[in-house]
Amino acid sequence: MTVRTRFAPSPTGYLHIGGVRTALFNWLYARKHGGQFILRIDDTDQQRNVAEALQPILDGFRWLGLDWDEGAAVGGPCGPYYQSHKLDRYQEAVRQLLDKGLAYWDYARPEETKAEMEAAEKEKRPKIYSRRWMAVTEADRKRFEAEGRQAAVKLKMPREGVCRFHDHVRGDVEVAWAGEQDTVIQRSDGTVMYNLANVVDDFDMKITHVIRAEEHLSNTPRQIFMLEGLGYPRPEYAHVPAVSEPGSKNKLSKRKIAQYLKNPDFKKMYDHAKALADRVGLTTTPDSFNPVLIDFYKQVGYLPDAVMNYLVLLGWSLDDKTEDFTRQQMIDLFSLDRVVKASASLDVKKLFAFQERYMQAVPVAEKAERALPYLVRAGLVPDPAPAEVRATVGQIVEAAGPRLKVFGDILDYDDFFLPDDQLPYDEKALDKHLRKDPGAGWIGDLRAIVASAEPFDAPTLKQRIEEFIQARGAKPIPVTQTLRVAVTGKEVGFGVYETLAILGRDRCLARIDRALGLLVK
RNA sequence: GGCCCUAUCGUCUAGUGGCCUAGGACGUAGCCCUCUCAAGGCUAAAACUCGGGUUCGAAUCCCGAUAGGGUCACCA
């Protein structure tokens, strides 16, 4: 039997990182077993524009490289893959359940149901519906309807016995049927609810392994009740732990971003990203720019492989030391029985550590290519970037080395693309390194070295300036810092000799002269 | 509140009765390297929720407590 797994997002306009983790497990399991991964759209309750709200989700999946064999945008033999297109099919299933006496028409008014549940809560009883407005006969239906009531269809859950099922993560699970609520499966307007649609779809799409978040564990008995009533085979289940918020075990939520930002590590990572986003003109509302959403990492310039590698370890491990996995290794080594049972908190610092490591392995040319769009969007380089600009970007990327942690970090080196007469200078740095000695006394000679070094490359500059340092009996740091501030306006950056070389002699001299001009306030 | 689930360093985790003086990773601290900033190297601090059992022996098995989480919608 071919393994078939699925992920069923509802088109909300964003892709939650916890959802991605669950999707990843499904994808890995399908790929490992040579099966199919299906992307189905749970839009039973959607009034919004599905196509529009779906786009970011599909884009996210494509960016991550989680390809799907059937489903949204690609179709397949078990469609439709949109729940909103299957109402007739679902209603037929509801009818079957009704015919078999496994479901019933219920005429309770919402406020009546609510009152019962509140009473149960108060008396510390299980919240089980009394079936007081259940229509048993056709006469009951007429009577209730004469009262102006509307009917929903509810499941007639067993009131005794236990439901048993095996779960690949939890082991054998047992729950008493008596504790299961008579869930609504069809609303009074005729549309159906998630639980019913889910069961029907999993059957129609021949899903063999239902791998989903732990929060669905409690849905499982009623789904089993339905699928058995409908005569469907039971899929295998694996309920994976939820991804929880930083520093707690609460479910991760994009709405709680303000709270997460109180965590210093989280805030630091966010602020770094936000600064980049602002430079390239991205909107940074919590709905669009949020570390809980996968798009955030895409926008800032993370590597999908790094994100995937971090995510696969959120609730799964291979052994006591292996942490780095290529896609293929993940596929080969993943197994459900090594999924952890406890929920795992999102740790953006660790995610960032994976990003750093993966980034270091990216060849310079590729880094430059992928960093370039950030410069374009920031308006620092023209759109089809000329060859010499691309070459400069390559040199910067090379010189920056491990300092470039996400592609957006290229903006840290924006000063290379600024006209020399617009370069901002850090006043404090000017005070410290150029307005007073020893820097003030050196800069003239340093300028002369820059003017005369031949060839004008990093090794030559290094040699000449080291000679200068030696001749003066100076410490290297103040000298290089003086030079650095004079040509970049800042105290930090990558190697000063590389900086000079990339800038070229003319620009270096122009900048030094401009700095000298700024010394007199 | 009912039902269900979970419980090892701050965080992600290894651990399935003796290999545990509890291992790895991120983070943190210190040192080294170094033209600043990074990166890199080395070192360190850091955990079995508690209480009872079972056993020669328990992080590992059992019971209880505690804590946290999920769920109980005409949401998905």
Coordinates of C-alpha atoms (C1' of nucleotides) in Angstrom, one line a residue:
Chain A
M1 CA 0.0 0.0 0.0
T2 CA 1.3 3.4 -1.0
V3 CA 1.8 5.8 1.9
R4 CA -0.3 9.0 1.5
T5 CA -0.1 11.9 3.9
R6 CA -1.6 15.3 3.8
F7 CA -1.5 18.7 5.1
A8 CA -4.7 20.7 5.2
P9 CA -4.2 24.4 5.8
S10 CA -7.1 26.8 5.9
P11 CA -6.6 29.8 3.6
T12 CA -5.9 32.4 6.2
G13 CA -3.3 34.4 4.2
Y14 CA -0.3 33.2 6.2
L15 CA 1.7 30.1 6.9
H16 CA 2.3 29.4 10.6
I17 CA 5.7 28.0 11.6
G18 CA 4.1 25.3 13.7
G19 CA 2.0 24.3 10.7
V20 CA 5.1 24.1 8.6
R21 CA 6.7 21.7 11.1
T22 CA 3.7 19.5 10.9
A23 CA 3.7 19.7 7.2
L24 CA 7.4 18.8 7.1
F25 CA 6.8 15.6 9.1
N26 CA 4.0 14.6 6.7
W27 CA 6.2 15.4 3.7
L28 CA 9.2 13.5 5.2
Y29 CA 7.1 10.5 6.0
A30 CA 5.6 10.4 2.5
R31 CA 9.0 10.9 0.8
K32 CA 10.7 8.4 2.9
H33 CA 8.2 5.7 2.0
G34 CA 8.0 6.6 -1.6
G35 CA 4.5 7.8 -1.2
Q36 CA 2.5 10.9 -1.9
F37 CA 2.1 14.2 -0.1
I38 CA -1.2 16.0 -0.6
L39 CA -2.0 19.6 0.0
R40 CA -5.7 19.9 0.6
I41 CA -7.5 23.2 1.4
D42 CA -9.7 23.3 4.4
D43 CA -12.0 26.2 3.4
T44 CA -15.4 24.9 4.8
D45 CA -15.9 28.1 6.7
Q46 CA -14.5 30.7 4.4
Q47 CA -16.2 33.8 3.2
R48 CA -13.0 35.5 2.1
N49 CA -11.2 35.3 -1.2
V50 CA -9.7 31.9 -1.1
A51 CA -7.4 32.3 -4.0
E52 CA -5.8 35.4 -2.6
A53 CA -5.5 34.0 1.0
L54 CA -4.0 30.8 -0.4
Q55 CA -1.2 32.4 -2.3
P56 CA 1.2 33.2 0.6
I57 CA 0.7 29.6 1.8
L58 CA 1.6 28.0 -1.6
D59 CA 4.5 30.5 -1.9
G60 CA 5.7 29.4 1.5
F61 CA 5.6 25.8 0.6
R62 CA 7.4 26.3 -2.7
W63 CA 10.1 28.4 -1.0
L64 CA 10.7 25.7 1.6
G65 CA 10.9 23.1 -1.1
L66 CA 8.0 21.1 0.3
D67 CA 6.5 19.9 -3.0
W68 CA 3.1 18.2 -3.1
D69 CA 2.0 15.5 -5.4
E70 CA -1.7 16.3 -5.4
G71 CA -3.8 19.2 -4.2
A72 CA -4.1 22.9 -4.6
A73 CA -2.8 24.3 -7.8
V74 CA -1.7 20.9 -9.1
G75 CA -4.9 18.9 -9.0
G76 CA -4.8 15.1 -9.0
P77 CA -7.1 12.1 -9.3
C78 CA -8.8 12.4 -5.9
G79 CA -10.1 16.0 -6.1
P80 CA -11.6 18.3 -5.6
Y81 CA -9.0 19.3 -3.1
Y82 CA -10.9 22.3 -1.8
Q83 CA -13.5 21.5 0.8
S84 CA -15.7 24.3 -0.4
H85 CA -16.2 22.3 -3.7
K86 CA -17.4 19.2 -2.1
L87 CA -20.6 20.1 -0.2
D88 CA -22.8 17.6 -2.0
R89 CA -20.3 14.8 -1.2
Y90 CA -20.3 15.8 2.5
Q91 CA -24.0 16.0 2.7
E92 CA -24.3 12.6 1.3
A93 CA -22.1 11.3 4.1
V94 CA -24.2 13.1 6.6
R95 CA -27.3 11.4 5.1
Q96 CA -25.7 8.0 5.5
L97 CA -24.9 8.7 9.1
L98 CA -28.5 9.8 9.7
D99 CA -29.8 6.8 7.9
K100 CA -27.8 4.5 10.1
G101 CA -29.0 6.2 13.3
L102 CA -25.5 7.4 14.0
A103 CA -26.5 11.0 13.8
Y104 CA -29.7 12.9 14.4
W105 CA -31.4 16.2 13.7
D106 CA -31.1 18.5 16.6
Y107 CA -33.3 21.5 17.2
A108 CA -31.6 23.1 20.2
R109 CA -31.3 26.8 20.0
P110 CA -27.8 28.2 20.5
E111 CA -28.7 29.8 23.8
E112 CA -30.2 26.5 25.0
T113 CA -27.1 24.6 24.2
K114 CA -25.1 27.3 25.9
A115 CA -27.2 27.1 29.0
E116 CA -26.8 23.4 29.3
M117 CA -23.1 23.6 29.0
E118 CA -22.8 26.3 31.5
A119 CA -24.9 24.3 34.0
A120 CA -22.7 21.3 33.4
E121 CA -19.6 23.5 34.1
K122 CA -21.2 24.9 37.3
E123 CA -22.1 21.4 38.6
K124 CA -18.7 20.1 37.6
R125 CA -20.2 17.5 35.3
P126 CA -18.9 16.5 31.9
K127 CA -20.3 18.7 29.2
I128 CA -22.6 16.2 27.5
Y129 CA -25.7 17.2 25.6
S130 CA -29.0 16.0 27.1
R131 CA -30.5 15.3 23.6
R132 CA -33.5 17.2 24.8
W133 CA -34.1 18.7 21.3
M134 CA -33.1 15.6 19.4
A135 CA -35.8 14.7 16.8
V136 CA -36.5 11.0 17.0
T137 CA -39.5 10.9 14.7
E138 CA -40.7 12.8 11.8
A139 CA -43.4 14.2 14.1
D140 CA -40.7 15.6 16.4
R141 CA -39.2 17.4 13.5
K142 CA -42.5 19.0 12.5
R143 CA -43.2 20.0 16.1
F144 CA -39.8 21.6 16.6
E145 CA -40.1 23.4 13.2
A146 CA -43.5 24.7 14.1
E147 CA -41.7 26.3 17.1
G148 CA -39.5 28.1 14.6
R149 CA -36.5 26.1 15.4
Q150 CA -33.7 25.2 13.0
A151 CA -32.0 21.9 12.7
A152 CA -28.4 21.0 12.8
V153 CA -27.1 17.4 12.5
K154 CA -25.3 16.0 15.5
L155 CA -23.4 12.8 16.0
K156 CA -25.1 10.3 18.2
M157 CA -22.1 9.3 20.2
P158 CA -22.1 6.0 22.1
R159 CA -22.8 6.4 25.8
E160 CA -20.8 3.4 26.9
G161 CA -17.7 1.5 26.0
V162 CA -14.2 2.8 25.1
C163 CA -12.6 3.9 21.9
R164 CA -9.2 2.5 21.3
F165 CA -6.7 3.5 18.8
H166 CA -3.0 3.2 18.2
D167 CA -0.9 6.4 17.8
H168 CA 2.6 6.3 16.4
V169 CA 3.7 8.9 18.9
R170 CA 1.4 8.3 21.9
G171 CA 1.2 4.6 21.8
D172 CA -2.2 3.0 22.6
V173 CA -4.8 5.5 23.4
E174 CA -8.1 4.7 25.2
V175 CA -11.0 7.1 25.8
A176 CA -14.4 6.4 27.2
W177 CA -17.2 7.0 24.6
A178 CA -19.3 8.4 27.4
G179 CA -17.2 11.5 27.6
E180 CA -17.6 12.4 23.9
Q181 CA -19.8 15.2 23.0
D182 CA -22.5 14.9 20.3
T183 CA -20.6 17.2 17.9
V184 CA -22.4 19.1 15.2
I185 CA -21.4 17.8 11.8
Q186 CA -23.8 19.8 9.7
R187 CA -24.8 23.4 10.4
S188 CA -28.4 24.5 10.2
D189 CA -27.6 26.3 7.0
G190 CA -26.6 22.9 5.5
T191 CA -22.9 23.4 5.4
V192 CA -20.7 20.9 7.1
M193 CA -18.2 21.1 9.9
Y194 CA -14.5 20.3 9.8
N195 CA -14.6 16.9 11.5
L196 CA -17.0 15.5 9.0
A197 CA -15.3 17.0 6.0
N198 CA -12.0 15.8 7.3
V199 CA -13.1 12.2 7.6
V200 CA -14.6 12.2 4.1
D201 CA -11.6 13.8 2.5
D202 CA -9.1 11.5 4.1
F203 CA -11.1 8.6 2.7
D204 CA -11.6 10.2 -0.7
M205 CA -7.9 11.0 -0.9
K206 CA -6.9 7.6 0.3
I207 CA -4.9 9.0 3.2
T208 CA -3.1 6.2 5.0
H209 CA -1.3 8.2 7.7
V210 CA -2.8 11.1 9.5
I211 CA 0.1 13.1 11.0
R212 CA -1.2 16.2 12.7
A213 CA -0.8 18.4 15.7
E214 CA -1.6 17.1 19.2
E215 CA -4.6 19.4 19.5
H216 CA -6.4 17.0 17.2
L217 CA -5.9 14.1 19.5
S218 CA -9.3 14.7 21.1
N219 CA -10.9 14.9 17.7
T220 CA -9.8 11.4 16.9
P221 CA -12.5 9.3 18.7
R222 CA -15.4 11.2 17.0
Q223 CA -13.6 10.9 13.6
I224 CA -13.2 7.1 14.2
F225 CA -16.9 7.0 15.1
M226 CA -17.8 8.6 11.8
L227 CA -15.4 6.7 9.6
E228 CA -16.5 3.4 11.0
G229 CA -20.1 4.4 10.6
L230 CA -19.4 5.3 7.0
G231 CA -17.5 2.0 6.4
Y232 CA -14.2 3.7 5.7
P233 CA -10.8 2.1 6.6
R234 CA -9.1 3.6 9.6
P235 CA -5.9 5.4 8.8
E236 CA -2.9 5.3 11.0
Y237 CA -2.5 8.2 13.4
A238 CA 0.4 10.2 14.7
H239 CA -0.2 13.1 16.9
V240 CA 2.8 15.3 17.1
P241 CA 3.4 17.7 19.9
A242 CA 2.5 21.3 19.4
V243 CA 5.1 24.0 18.8
S244 CA 4.8 26.3 21.8
E245 CA 5.8 29.9 22.4
P246 CA 9.2 31.0 23.5
G247 CA 9.6 30.4 27.2
S248 CA 6.3 28.7 27.8
K249 CA 4.3 25.7 26.7
N250 CA 1.4 27.7 25.4
K251 CA 0.4 27.2 21.8
L252 CA 2.4 29.5 19.6
S253 CA 0.2 32.3 18.2
K254 CA 0.9 35.1 15.8
R255 CA -1.3 37.3 17.8
K256 CA 0.9 37.2 20.8
I257 CA 3.9 38.7 19.0
A258 CA 3.9 41.7 21.3
Q259 CA 4.3 39.4 24.3
Y260 CA 7.1 37.4 22.7
L261 CA 9.0 40.6 22.0
K262 CA 9.5 41.0 25.7
N263 CA 11.9 38.1 25.5
P264 CA 15.3 39.8 24.9
D265 CA 16.6 37.1 22.4
F266 CA 13.4 37.1 20.5
K267 CA 13.4 40.9 20.4
K268 CA 17.0 41.1 19.2
M269 CA 16.4 38.8 16.3
Y270 CA 13.2 40.6 15.4
D271 CA 14.8 44.1 15.6
H272 CA 17.6 43.0 13.3
A273 CA 15.1 41.7 10.8
K274 CA 12.8 44.7 11.2
A275 CA 15.7 47.1 10.4
L276 CA 16.4 45.2 7.2
A277 CA 12.7 45.1 6.3
D278 CA 12.4 48.9 6.8
R279 CA 15.3 49.5 4.5
V280 CA 13.7 47.6 1.7
G281 CA 10.3 49.0 2.2
L282 CA 8.5 45.9 3.5
T283 CA 5.3 46.4 5.5
T284 CA 6.0 45.2 9.0
T285 CA 2.6 44.8 10.5
P286 CA 2.2 41.7 12.8
D287 CA 0.0 40.2 10.1
S288 CA 2.7 40.2 7.5
F289 CA 6.0 40.4 9.3
N290 CA 6.1 38.1 12.2
P291 CA 8.6 35.4 13.3
V292 CA 5.7 33.1 13.9
L293 CA 5.0 33.1 10.2
I294 CA 7.3 31.5 7.7
D295 CA 7.2 34.4 5.3
F296 CA 9.2 36.4 7.8
Y297 CA 12.3 34.3 7.2
K298 CA 11.8 34.3 3.5
Q299 CA 11.7 38.1 3.5
V300 CA 14.7 38.7 5.6
G301 CA 16.8 36.2 3.6
Y302 CA 17.1 33.0 5.5
L303 CA 17.9 29.8 3.8
P304 CA 15.0 27.3 3.5
D305 CA 17.3 24.4 4.3
A306 CA 18.4 26.1 7.5
V307 CA 14.8 26.7 8.5
M308 CA 13.9 23.1 7.7
N309 CA 16.8 21.7 9.6
Y310 CA 15.9 23.6 12.7
L311 CA 12.2 22.6 12.3
V312 CA 12.9 18.9 11.9
L313 CA 14.6 19.0 15.3
L314 CA 11.6 20.6 17.0
G315 CA 10.1 17.5 18.3
W316 CA 12.2 14.9 16.6
S317 CA 15.8 13.7 17.0
L318 CA 17.9 11.0 15.4
D319 CA 20.3 10.3 18.2
D320 CA 22.4 12.0 20.9
K321 CA 24.5 14.2 18.7
T322 CA 23.5 14.5 15.0
E323 CA 22.0 17.9 14.3
D324 CA 22.8 18.7 10.7
F325 CA 20.8 17.0 8.0
T326 CA 20.6 17.5 4.3
R327 CA 17.1 17.1 2.8
Q328 CA 18.0 13.6 1.7
Q329 CA 19.3 12.6 5.1
M330 CA 16.2 14.0 6.7
I331 CA 14.1 11.9 4.3
D332 CA 16.2 8.8 4.9
L333 CA 16.4 9.1 8.6
F334 CA 13.1 10.4 9.7
S335 CA 10.8 8.2 11.6
L336 CA 7.6 8.7 13.6
D337 CA 8.7 6.6 16.5
R338 CA 11.5 9.1 17.3
V339 CA 9.0 12.0 17.5
V340 CA 9.1 13.4 21.0
K341 CA 5.9 13.5 23.1
A342 CA 6.3 16.8 24.9
S343 CA 5.7 20.1 23.2
A344 CA 8.7 22.2 22.1
S345 CA 9.1 25.9 22.3
L346 CA 10.2 27.9 19.4
D347 CA 13.8 29.2 19.9
V348 CA 14.6 31.7 17.3
K349 CA 18.3 31.9 18.5
K350 CA 18.8 28.3 17.7
L351 CA 17.1 28.8 14.4
F352 CA 19.5 31.6 13.7
A353 CA 22.4 29.4 14.6
F354 CA 21.4 27.0 11.9
Q355 CA 21.1 29.8 9.5
E356 CA 24.6 31.0 10.3
R357 CA 26.1 27.6 9.7
Y358 CA 24.2 27.0 6.5
M359 CA 25.0 30.4 5.2
Q360 CA 28.7 29.8 5.7
A361 CA 28.5 26.9 3.3
V362 CA 26.9 28.9 0.5
P363 CA 29.4 29.8 -2.3
V364 CA 30.3 33.5 -2.6
A365 CA 28.8 33.8 -6.1
E366 CA 25.5 32.5 -5.0
K367 CA 25.4 34.6 -1.8
A368 CA 26.1 37.7 -3.9
E369 CA 23.4 36.8 -6.4
R370 CA 20.8 36.3 -3.6
A371 CA 21.9 39.4 -1.7
L372 CA 21.7 41.7 -4.7
P373 CA 17.9 42.1 -4.7
Y374 CA 18.1 43.6 -1.2
L375 CA 20.3 46.4 -2.5
V376 CA 18.0 46.9 -5.4
R377 CA 15.0 47.1 -3.3
A378 CA 16.7 49.6 -0.9
G379 CA 17.4 51.8 -3.9
L380 CA 21.1 51.5 -3.6
V381 CA 21.8 50.0 -7.0
P382 CA 19.9 50.3 -10.3
D383 CA 17.6 47.5 -11.3
P384 CA 19.3 45.5 -13.8
A385 CA 22.5 45.8 -11.8
P386 CA 25.5 46.6 -14.1
A387 CA 28.3 44.1 -14.2
E388 CA 30.7 46.3 -12.2
V389 CA 28.1 46.6 -9.4
R390 CA 27.7 42.8 -9.3
A391 CA 31.4 42.4 -9.1
T392 CA 31.6 44.8 -6.2
V393 CA 28.8 42.9 -4.4
G394 CA 30.8 39.7 -4.9
Q395 CA 33.9 41.4 -3.4
I396 CA 31.9 42.6 -0.4
V397 CA 30.3 39.2 0.2
E398 CA 33.7 37.6 0.0
A399 CA 35.2 40.1 2.4
A400 CA 32.2 40.0 4.8
G401 CA 32.5 36.2 5.1
P402 CA 30.6 34.9 8.1
R403 CA 29.3 38.4 8.9
L404 CA 26.7 37.9 6.3
K405 CA 24.2 35.8 8.2
V406 CA 21.1 36.4 6.2
F407 CA 21.0 37.8 2.7
G408 CA 19.5 41.0 3.9
D409 CA 22.6 41.7 5.9
I410 CA 24.2 43.0 2.7
L411 CA 22.6 46.2 3.7
D412 CA 25.1 46.5 6.5
Y413 CA 27.5 47.4 3.8
D414 CA 25.4 50.0 2.1
D415 CA 28.1 52.5 2.5
F416 CA 29.9 51.0 -0.5
F417 CA 27.0 52.1 -2.7
L418 CA 26.5 55.5 -1.3
P419 CA 28.0 58.4 -3.2
D420 CA 31.2 59.5 -1.4
D421 CA 29.7 63.0 -0.6
Q422 CA 26.7 61.5 1.0
L423 CA 28.5 59.1 3.3
P424 CA 27.3 59.6 6.9
Y425 CA 30.0 59.8 9.6
D426 CA 29.6 58.8 13.1
E427 CA 30.5 61.9 15.1
K428 CA 31.7 60.0 18.1
A429 CA 34.0 58.0 15.9
L430 CA 35.4 61.1 14.3
D431 CA 36.0 62.6 17.8
K432 CA 37.8 59.5 18.9
H433 CA 39.9 58.6 15.9
L434 CA 40.4 61.7 13.8
R435 CA 39.8 64.9 15.8
K436 CA 42.5 64.1 18.3
D437 CA 45.9 62.4 18.4
P438 CA 47.2 60.0 17.6
G439 CA 44.8 59.6 14.7
A440 CA 44.8 63.3 13.9
G441 CA 48.6 63.1 13.5
W442 CA 48.5 60.0 11.3
I443 CA 45.8 60.7 8.8
G444 CA 48.0 62.8 6.5
D445 CA 50.5 60.1 6.2
L446 CA 47.9 57.4 5.8
R447 CA 46.3 59.4 3.0
A448 CA 49.7 59.5 1.4
I449 CA 50.0 55.7 1.6
V450 CA 46.6 55.3 0.0
A451 CA 47.5 57.8 -2.7
S452 CA 50.7 56.0 -3.5
A453 CA 50.2 52.3 -2.9
E454 CA 50.9 50.3 -6.0
P455 CA 49.2 48.1 -6.9
F456 CA 46.1 49.2 -5.0
D457 CA 45.1 45.9 -3.5
A458 CA 44.6 44.5 0.0
P459 CA 48.0 42.8 0.4
T460 CA 50.0 45.8 -0.7
L461 CA 47.9 48.2 1.5
K462 CA 48.4 45.8 4.4
Q463 CA 52.1 45.8 3.9
R464 CA 52.5 49.5 3.5
I465 CA 50.4 50.3 6.5
E466 CA 52.1 47.7 8.7
E467 CA 55.4 49.3 7.7
F468 CA 54.0 52.7 8.8
I469 CA 52.8 51.2 12.1
Q470 CA 56.3 49.7 12.7
A471 CA 58.0 52.9 11.7
R472 CA 55.9 54.9 14.2
G473 CA 56.2 52.3 16.9
A474 CA 52.4 52.5 17.1
K475 CA 49.9 50.0 18.1
P476 CA 48.0 48.6 15.1
I477 CA 44.5 49.1 16.4
P478 CA 44.4 52.9 16.6
V479 CA 45.9 53.1 13.1
T480 CA 43.5 50.8 11.4
Q481 CA 40.6 52.3 13.2
T482 CA 41.6 55.8 12.1
L483 CA 41.7 54.7 8.6
R484 CA 38.5 52.8 8.9
V485 CA 36.5 55.7 10.3
A486 CA 38.0 58.0 7.6
V487 CA 36.7 55.8 4.7
T488 CA 33.6 54.3 6.1
G489 CA 32.4 56.7 8.8
K490 CA 32.0 53.8 11.2
E491 CA 34.1 51.9 13.7
V492 CA 33.0 48.4 12.6
G493 CA 33.1 46.5 9.4
F494 CA 35.1 43.8 7.8
G495 CA 38.9 44.0 7.2
V496 CA 40.0 47.5 6.6
Y497 CA 42.5 46.6 3.8
E498 CA 39.8 44.8 1.9
T499 CA 37.5 47.8 2.5
L500 CA 40.1 50.1 0.9
A501 CA 40.7 47.8 -2.0
I502 CA 37.0 47.4 -2.8
L503 CA 36.5 51.1 -2.6
G504 CA 39.4 51.8 -4.9
R505 CA 42.0 54.5 -4.6
D506 CA 39.9 57.5 -5.9
R507 CA 37.0 56.8 -3.6
C508 CA 39.2 56.3 -0.6
L509 CA 40.9 59.6 -1.2
A510 CA 37.7 61.4 -1.8
R511 CA 36.3 60.0 1.5
I512 CA 39.4 60.8 3.5
D513 CA 39.4 64.3 2.2
R514 CA 35.7 64.7 3.0
A515 CA 36.3 63.4 6.5
L516 CA 39.1 65.9 7.0
G517 CA 36.7 68.6 5.9
L518 CA 34.2 67.5 8.5
L519 CA 36.7 67.7 11.3
V520 CA 36.2 71.4 11.8
K521 CA 32.8 71.8 13.2
Chain B
rG1 C1' -14.7 22.0 35.9
rG2 C1' -14.9 16.9 32.9
rC3 C1' -11.8 14.2 29.7
rC4 C1' -7.0 13.6 27.5
rC5 C1' -1.7 14.5 27.1
rU6 C1' 3.1 15.8 29.0
rA7 C1' 7.2 16.4 32.6
rU8 C1' 15.9 15.7 31.9
rC9 C1' 20.5 22.0 31.9
rG10 C1' 17.4 28.9 30.3
rU11 C1' 16.0 26.3 25.3
rC12 C1' 16.0 21.9 21.7
rU13 C1' 17.2 17.1 23.0
rA14 C1' 20.0 11.8 24.1
rG15 C1' 18.7 8.3 27.6
rU16 C1' 13.8 2.2 27.4
rG17 C1' 17.0 -0.9 35.0
rG18 C1' 23.7 -1.3 35.9
rC19 C1' 27.6 1.7 30.1
rC20 C1' 25.0 8.2 34.0
rU21 C1' 30.5 11.2 37.7
rA22 C1' 23.4 12.1 33.0
rG23 C1' 25.8 12.9 26.6
rG24 C1' 25.2 16.5 22.4
rA25 C1' 23.4 21.3 20.4
rC26 C1' 21.8 26.6 20.9
rG27 C1' 22.5 30.3 24.3
rU28 C1' 25.6 32.2 28.5
rA29 C1' 30.7 33.2 30.9
rG30 C1' 36.1 33.0 30.5
rC31 C1' 40.5 32.3 27.7
rC32 C1' 43.1 32.0 22.9
rC33 C1' 43.4 34.0 17.9
rU34 C1' 42.8 38.8 15.8
rC35 C1' 43.2 45.6 12.3
rU36 C1' 37.5 46.9 14.7
rC37 C1' 33.2 43.7 14.3
rA38 C1' 32.3 38.9 13.1
rA39 C1' 33.9 33.9 12.5
rG40 C1' 37.0 30.0 14.5
rG41 C1' 39.5 27.1 18.7
rC42 C1' 39.6 25.7 23.9
rU43 C1' 37.5 25.7 28.8
rA44 C1' 33.5 26.4 32.3
rA45 C1' 28.9 27.0 34.8
rA46 C1' 24.1 24.7 33.9
rA47 C1' 19.1 19.6 34.4
rC48 C1' 16.7 14.1 35.9
rU49 C1' 9.5 18.4 39.4
rC50 C1' 8.4 16.2 44.3
rG51 C1' 6.9 12.0 47.5
rG52 C1' 6.2 6.9 48.0
rG53 C1' 7.1 2.1 46.3
rU54 C1' 9.3 -2.3 43.1
rU55 C1' 14.6 -3.9 42.7
rC56 C1' 21.0 -5.9 44.7
rG57 C1' 20.5 -1.4 41.7
rA58 C1' 16.1 3.6 39.0
rA59 C1' 16.4 9.6 35.0
rU60 C1' 14.5 4.9 33.2
rC61 C1' 9.2 0.4 35.9
rC62 C1' 4.5 1.3 39.3
rC63 C1' 1.4 4.6 42.4
rG64 C1' 0.3 9.4 44.2
rA65 C1' 1.0 14.6 44.3
rU66 C1' 2.4 19.0 41.8
rA67 C1' 3.1 21.8 37.6
rG68 C1' 2.3 22.8 32.5
rG69 C1' -0.5 22.0 28.0
rG70 C1' -4.6 20.4 24.8
rU71 C1' -9.8 19.8 24.3
rC72 C1' -14.9 20.2 25.6
rA73 C1' -18.0 25.7 19.3
rC74 C1' -23.5 25.6 14.2
rC75 C1' -13.8 27.5 14.3
rA76 C1' -10.3 24.6 11.6

